[in-house]
Short mmCIF file of C-alpha atoms in Angstrom, two decimals:
data_model
loop_
_atom_site.label_atom_id
_atom_site.label_comp_id
_atom_site.label_asym_id
_atom_site.label_seq_id
_atom_site.Cartn_x
_atom_site.Cartn_y
_atom_site.Cartn_z
CA UNK E 1 -8.54 -12.80 -9.77
CA UNK E 2 -5.96 -12.53 -7.77
CA UNK E 3 -7.00 -11.00 -3.97
CA UNK E 4 -5.40 -11.21 -0.58
CA UNK E 5 -7.45 -12.12 2.52
CA UNK E 6 -6.26 -11.13 6.39
CA UNK E 7 -7.64 -11.37 9.27
CA UNK E 8 -9.90 -8.91 10.46
CA UNK E 9 -8.81 -6.51 13.36
CA UNK E 10 -8.69 -4.83 16.04
CA UNK E 11 -6.53 -6.69 17.81
CA UNK E 12 -5.37 -6.37 21.12
CA UNK E 13 -2.53 -7.59 22.88
CA UNK E 14 -0.37 -7.72 26.19
CA UNK E 15 3.56 -6.71 25.78
CA UNK E 16 5.53 -9.53 25.23
CA UNK E 17 2.49 -11.76 23.98
CA UNK E 18 2.76 -14.00 20.83
CA UNK E 19 1.40 -12.75 17.77
CA UNK E 20 -0.25 -14.06 14.58
CA UNK E 21 -2.05 -12.39 12.10
CA UNK E 22 -3.66 -14.40 9.27
CA UNK E 23 -3.03 -14.17 5.69
CA UNK E 24 -3.93 -16.18 2.84
CA UNK E 25 -4.13 -15.25 -0.85
CA UNK E 26 -5.45 -16.13 -4.47
CA UNK E 27 -3.02 -15.86 -6.87
CA UNK E 28 -2.15 -17.52 -10.37
CA UNK E 29 1.31 -18.09 -10.87
CA UNK E 30 3.37 -17.85 -8.29
CA UNK E 31 4.19 -14.10 -6.59
CA UNK E 32 6.07 -12.94 -4.23
CA UNK E 33 4.50 -11.98 -0.97
CA UNK E 34 4.79 -8.92 1.10
CA UNK E 35 3.83 -7.65 4.35
CA UNK E 36 3.41 -3.49 5.15
CA UNK E 37 3.26 -1.64 7.98
CA UNK E 38 2.07 1.36 8.56
CA UNK E 39 2.96 3.14 11.86
CA UNK E 40 0.17 6.09 13.35
CA UNK E 41 1.36 9.18 11.54
CA UNK E 42 3.56 7.95 8.69
CA UNK E 43 3.45 6.26 5.55
CA UNK E 44 3.39 2.40 4.29
CA UNK E 45 7.07 0.70 5.20
CA UNK E 46 8.04 -2.56 3.43
CA UNK E 47 8.06 -5.39 6.63
CA UNK E 48 9.16 -8.19 4.82
CA UNK E 49 8.79 -10.26 1.77
CA UNK E 50 9.07 -13.85 0.18
CA UNK E 51 9.69 -14.29 -3.22
CA UNK E 52 9.05 -17.70 -3.44
CA UNK E 53 7.19 -20.86 -1.84
CA UNK E 54 8.42 -22.40 1.40
CA UNK E 55 10.39 -18.96 1.69
CA UNK E 56 10.55 -17.13 5.76
CA UNK E 57 10.72 -13.46 5.21
CA UNK E 58 11.78 -11.76 9.21
CA UNK E 59 12.49 -8.04 10.13
CA UNK E 60 12.15 -6.97 13.53
CA UNK E 61 11.61 -10.04 15.09
CA UNK E 62 8.62 -10.57 12.32
CA UNK E 63 8.26 -13.80 10.51
CA UNK E 64 6.30 -15.06 7.62
CA UNK E 65 6.70 -18.03 6.08
CA UNK E 66 5.26 -18.83 2.08
CA UNK E 67 3.28 -21.83 2.21
CA UNK E 68 2.08 -23.12 -1.40
CA UNK E 69 0.23 -25.65 0.05
CA UNK E 70 -2.09 -23.64 2.55
CA UNK E 71 -1.97 -20.76 -0.01
CA UNK E 72 -1.11 -18.60 3.22
CA UNK E 73 1.30 -16.09 4.67
CA UNK E 74 0.81 -15.69 8.47
CA UNK E 75 2.28 -12.98 9.89
CA UNK E 76 4.37 -14.21 13.54
CA UNK E 77 6.24 -12.28 16.63
CA UNK E 78 7.26 -13.94 19.74
CA UNK E 79 7.18 -11.22 22.19
CA UNK E 80 5.36 -7.92 21.05
CA UNK E 81 6.44 -4.51 21.94
CA UNK E 82 4.11 -1.40 22.52
CA UNK E 83 6.11 -0.26 19.67
CA UNK E 84 4.75 -2.50 17.30
CA UNK E 85 1.34 -0.91 17.64
CA UNK E 86 0.59 -0.04 13.84
CA UNK E 87 -1.87 -1.48 11.13
CA UNK E 88 -0.17 -4.33 8.98
CA UNK E 89 -0.98 -5.08 5.54
CA UNK E 90 -0.64 -8.43 3.37
CA UNK E 91 -0.30 -7.55 0.29
CA UNK E 92 0.57 -9.72 -3.35
CA UNK E 93 1.92 -8.14 -6.20
CA UNK E 94 0.91 -8.90 -9.15
CA UNK E 95 2.39 -9.85 -12.81
CA UNK E 96 1.18 -6.12 -13.61
CA UNK E 97 3.22 -4.84 -11.26
CA UNK E 98 0.70 -2.94 -8.70
CA UNK E 99 0.28 -4.21 -5.30
CA UNK E 100 -2.85 -6.00 -4.01
CA UNK E 101 -3.20 -5.40 -0.13
CA UNK E 102 -5.25 -7.10 2.71
CA UNK E 103 -8.08 -4.83 4.36
CA UNK E 104 -5.34 -4.58 7.17
CA UNK E 105 -5.39 -5.37 10.58
CA UNK E 106 -4.80 -2.64 13.61
CA UNK E 107 -2.69 -3.89 16.73
CA UNK E 108 -2.49 -2.59 19.64
CA UNK E 109 -0.05 -3.46 22.20
CA UNK E 110 -1.24 -2.30 25.98
CA UNK E 111 1.99 -2.34 28.31
CA UNK G 1 15.33 13.36 -1.83
CA UNK G 2 15.70 10.64 0.19
CA UNK G 3 12.13 8.86 0.05
CA UNK G 4 8.98 9.57 -2.15
CA UNK G 5 7.43 13.27 -1.44
CA UNK G 6 3.33 14.34 -1.60
CA UNK G 7 2.71 17.36 -1.34
CA UNK G 8 0.27 19.20 -0.10
CA UNK G 9 0.00 16.64 2.92
CA UNK G 10 -3.55 17.62 3.43
CA UNK G 11 -6.45 19.05 1.30
CA UNK G 12 -9.79 20.20 1.98
CA UNK G 13 -12.16 21.29 -0.91
CA UNK G 14 -15.92 22.19 -1.17
CA UNK G 15 -17.89 19.33 -3.21
CA UNK G 16 -17.43 20.45 -6.94
CA UNK G 17 -13.78 22.03 -6.96
CA UNK G 18 -10.88 20.25 -8.67
CA UNK G 19 -7.78 18.93 -6.65
CA UNK G 20 -4.25 18.37 -7.96
CA UNK G 21 -1.92 15.70 -6.04
CA UNK G 22 1.74 16.20 -6.32
CA UNK G 23 4.33 13.12 -6.16
CA UNK G 24 7.97 13.11 -5.88
CA UNK G 25 9.49 9.79 -6.72
CA UNK G 26 12.59 8.43 -5.46
CA UNK G 27 15.57 9.85 -7.91
CA UNK G 28 16.31 7.38 -10.69
CA UNK G 29 12.56 5.21 -10.13
CA UNK G 30 11.71 4.06 -13.68
CA UNK G 31 8.23 2.91 -12.68
CA UNK G 32 5.71 5.06 -10.23
CA UNK G 33 2.23 4.02 -8.64
CA UNK G 34 -1.13 6.01 -7.00
CA UNK G 35 -3.22 4.04 -4.59
CA UNK G 36 -5.91 5.20 -3.10
CA UNK G 37 -6.55 4.41 0.72
CA UNK G 38 -10.24 4.70 2.19
CA UNK G 39 -10.71 5.03 6.00
CA UNK G 40 -9.90 1.53 7.33
CA UNK G 41 -9.48 0.34 4.37
CA UNK G 42 -5.88 -1.49 1.97
CA UNK G 43 -4.51 1.17 -0.61
CA UNK G 44 -6.25 -0.23 -3.67
CA UNK G 45 -4.13 0.81 -7.02
CA UNK G 46 -5.54 3.77 -9.09
CA UNK G 47 -2.72 3.65 -12.01
CA UNK G 48 0.89 2.57 -13.34
CA UNK G 49 3.42 4.85 -15.11
CA UNK G 50 6.52 3.16 -16.32
CA UNK G 51 8.97 6.12 -17.39
CA UNK G 52 6.36 9.29 -18.55
CA UNK G 53 3.89 6.40 -20.11
CA UNK G 54 0.54 5.36 -18.39
CA UNK G 55 1.04 1.33 -18.56
CA UNK G 56 -2.32 1.00 -16.58
CA UNK G 57 -5.13 2.93 -15.89
CA UNK G 58 -7.46 0.71 -14.94
CA UNK G 59 -8.11 1.65 -10.85
CA UNK G 60 -9.33 5.36 -11.97
CA UNK G 61 -12.89 5.23 -10.31
CA UNK G 62 -14.26 7.73 -12.49
CA UNK G 63 -13.40 10.00 -15.79
CA UNK G 64 -13.14 12.88 -13.86
CA UNK G 65 -9.61 11.30 -12.49
CA UNK G 66 -6.71 11.64 -13.95
CA UNK G 67 -2.73 11.78 -13.90
CA UNK G 68 0.35 12.55 -15.79
CA UNK G 69 3.83 12.18 -15.45
CA UNK G 70 5.15 14.44 -18.38
CA UNK G 71 8.94 14.25 -18.05
CA UNK G 72 9.10 10.58 -16.56
CA UNK G 73 9.91 12.06 -12.85
CA UNK G 74 7.20 13.98 -10.85
CA UNK G 75 3.69 12.92 -11.20
CA UNK G 76 0.29 14.92 -10.23
CA UNK G 77 -3.04 12.73 -9.82
CA UNK G 78 -5.64 15.41 -10.76
CA UNK G 79 -9.34 15.33 -9.54
CA UNK G 80 -11.95 17.43 -11.63
CA UNK G 81 -15.32 18.03 -9.52
CA UNK G 82 -14.60 16.76 -6.34
CA UNK G 83 -17.47 14.16 -4.65
CA UNK G 84 -17.82 13.20 -1.05
CA UNK G 85 -16.69 9.62 -1.62
CA UNK G 86 -13.81 10.85 -3.24
CA UNK G 87 -12.44 11.32 0.40
CA UNK G 88 -9.68 9.10 1.11
CA UNK G 89 -5.77 9.32 1.48
CA UNK G 90 -3.95 8.75 -1.92
CA UNK G 91 -1.16 7.55 -1.35
CA UNK G 92 2.35 7.44 -4.10
CA UNK G 93 4.87 4.46 -4.59
CA UNK G 94 7.57 4.31 -6.80
CA UNK G 95 9.95 1.13 -7.63
CA UNK G 96 13.23 0.92 -9.70
CA UNK G 97 10.93 -0.50 -12.26
CA UNK G 98 11.55 -4.82 -11.86
CA UNK G 99 8.99 -7.06 -12.14
CA UNK G 100 7.78 -7.42 -8.40
CA UNK G 101 10.11 -5.00 -6.90
CA UNK G 102 9.94 -3.46 -3.47
CA UNK G 103 7.53 -0.16 -4.11
CA UNK G 104 8.39 2.93 -2.00
CA UNK G 105 5.66 4.26 -0.25
CA UNK G 106 4.99 8.56 -0.15
CA UNK G 107 3.50 9.36 3.15
CA UNK G 108 0.33 10.11 1.61
CA UNK G 109 -2.15 13.17 0.88
CA UNK G 110 -5.64 13.19 3.22
CA UNK G 111 -8.12 14.70 0.66
CA UNK G 112 -11.53 15.39 2.54
CA UNK G 113 -14.65 16.68 0.17
CA UNK G 114 -17.01 18.85 2.37
#
């Protein structure tokens, strides 16, 4: 069945460091792919999405490219800030409309 | 309202008690979802409504869990005879109803069963 596997955390980086959080998926067909973010004390928010192969989703300096050949959707940011500290979830919407989430990666940024 | 709201935000229940969790979706959203998020895990799907019809309840962990959306707007998730393993954050999300459309999440209800 459909599934999402993402890099386990926690991940701790210094401010301005480069970030990569790996995500791979297994799915039938060619679904959209999402990254959601959960800031401390807040609800889940959609960070970015890509709807087809080779699409790049981007928002707030984060990017992720939908790569069909490697079934991946890795999240990257060139220079992280303290305010990026949060839990990040890779997610796969299924044909049945529900979303399958990865287990989440907790990111902490040191000033 | 501007977003999805849930109440209560926190609930402490004694084992064996029944609880009811409420979700107010974004006005006009056809689809409504419930998810359960255990500590340190990603959300897991429980059930899905399109208007008042419950189209998928495959994620409900037992027959103690029941959800309804009688008028196609507000939804209630009820857990009967709560157990300690029910302790989690319960998230509600809504969407416009188009396939794979963005789901907007509420802040969640944190349930602790003692």
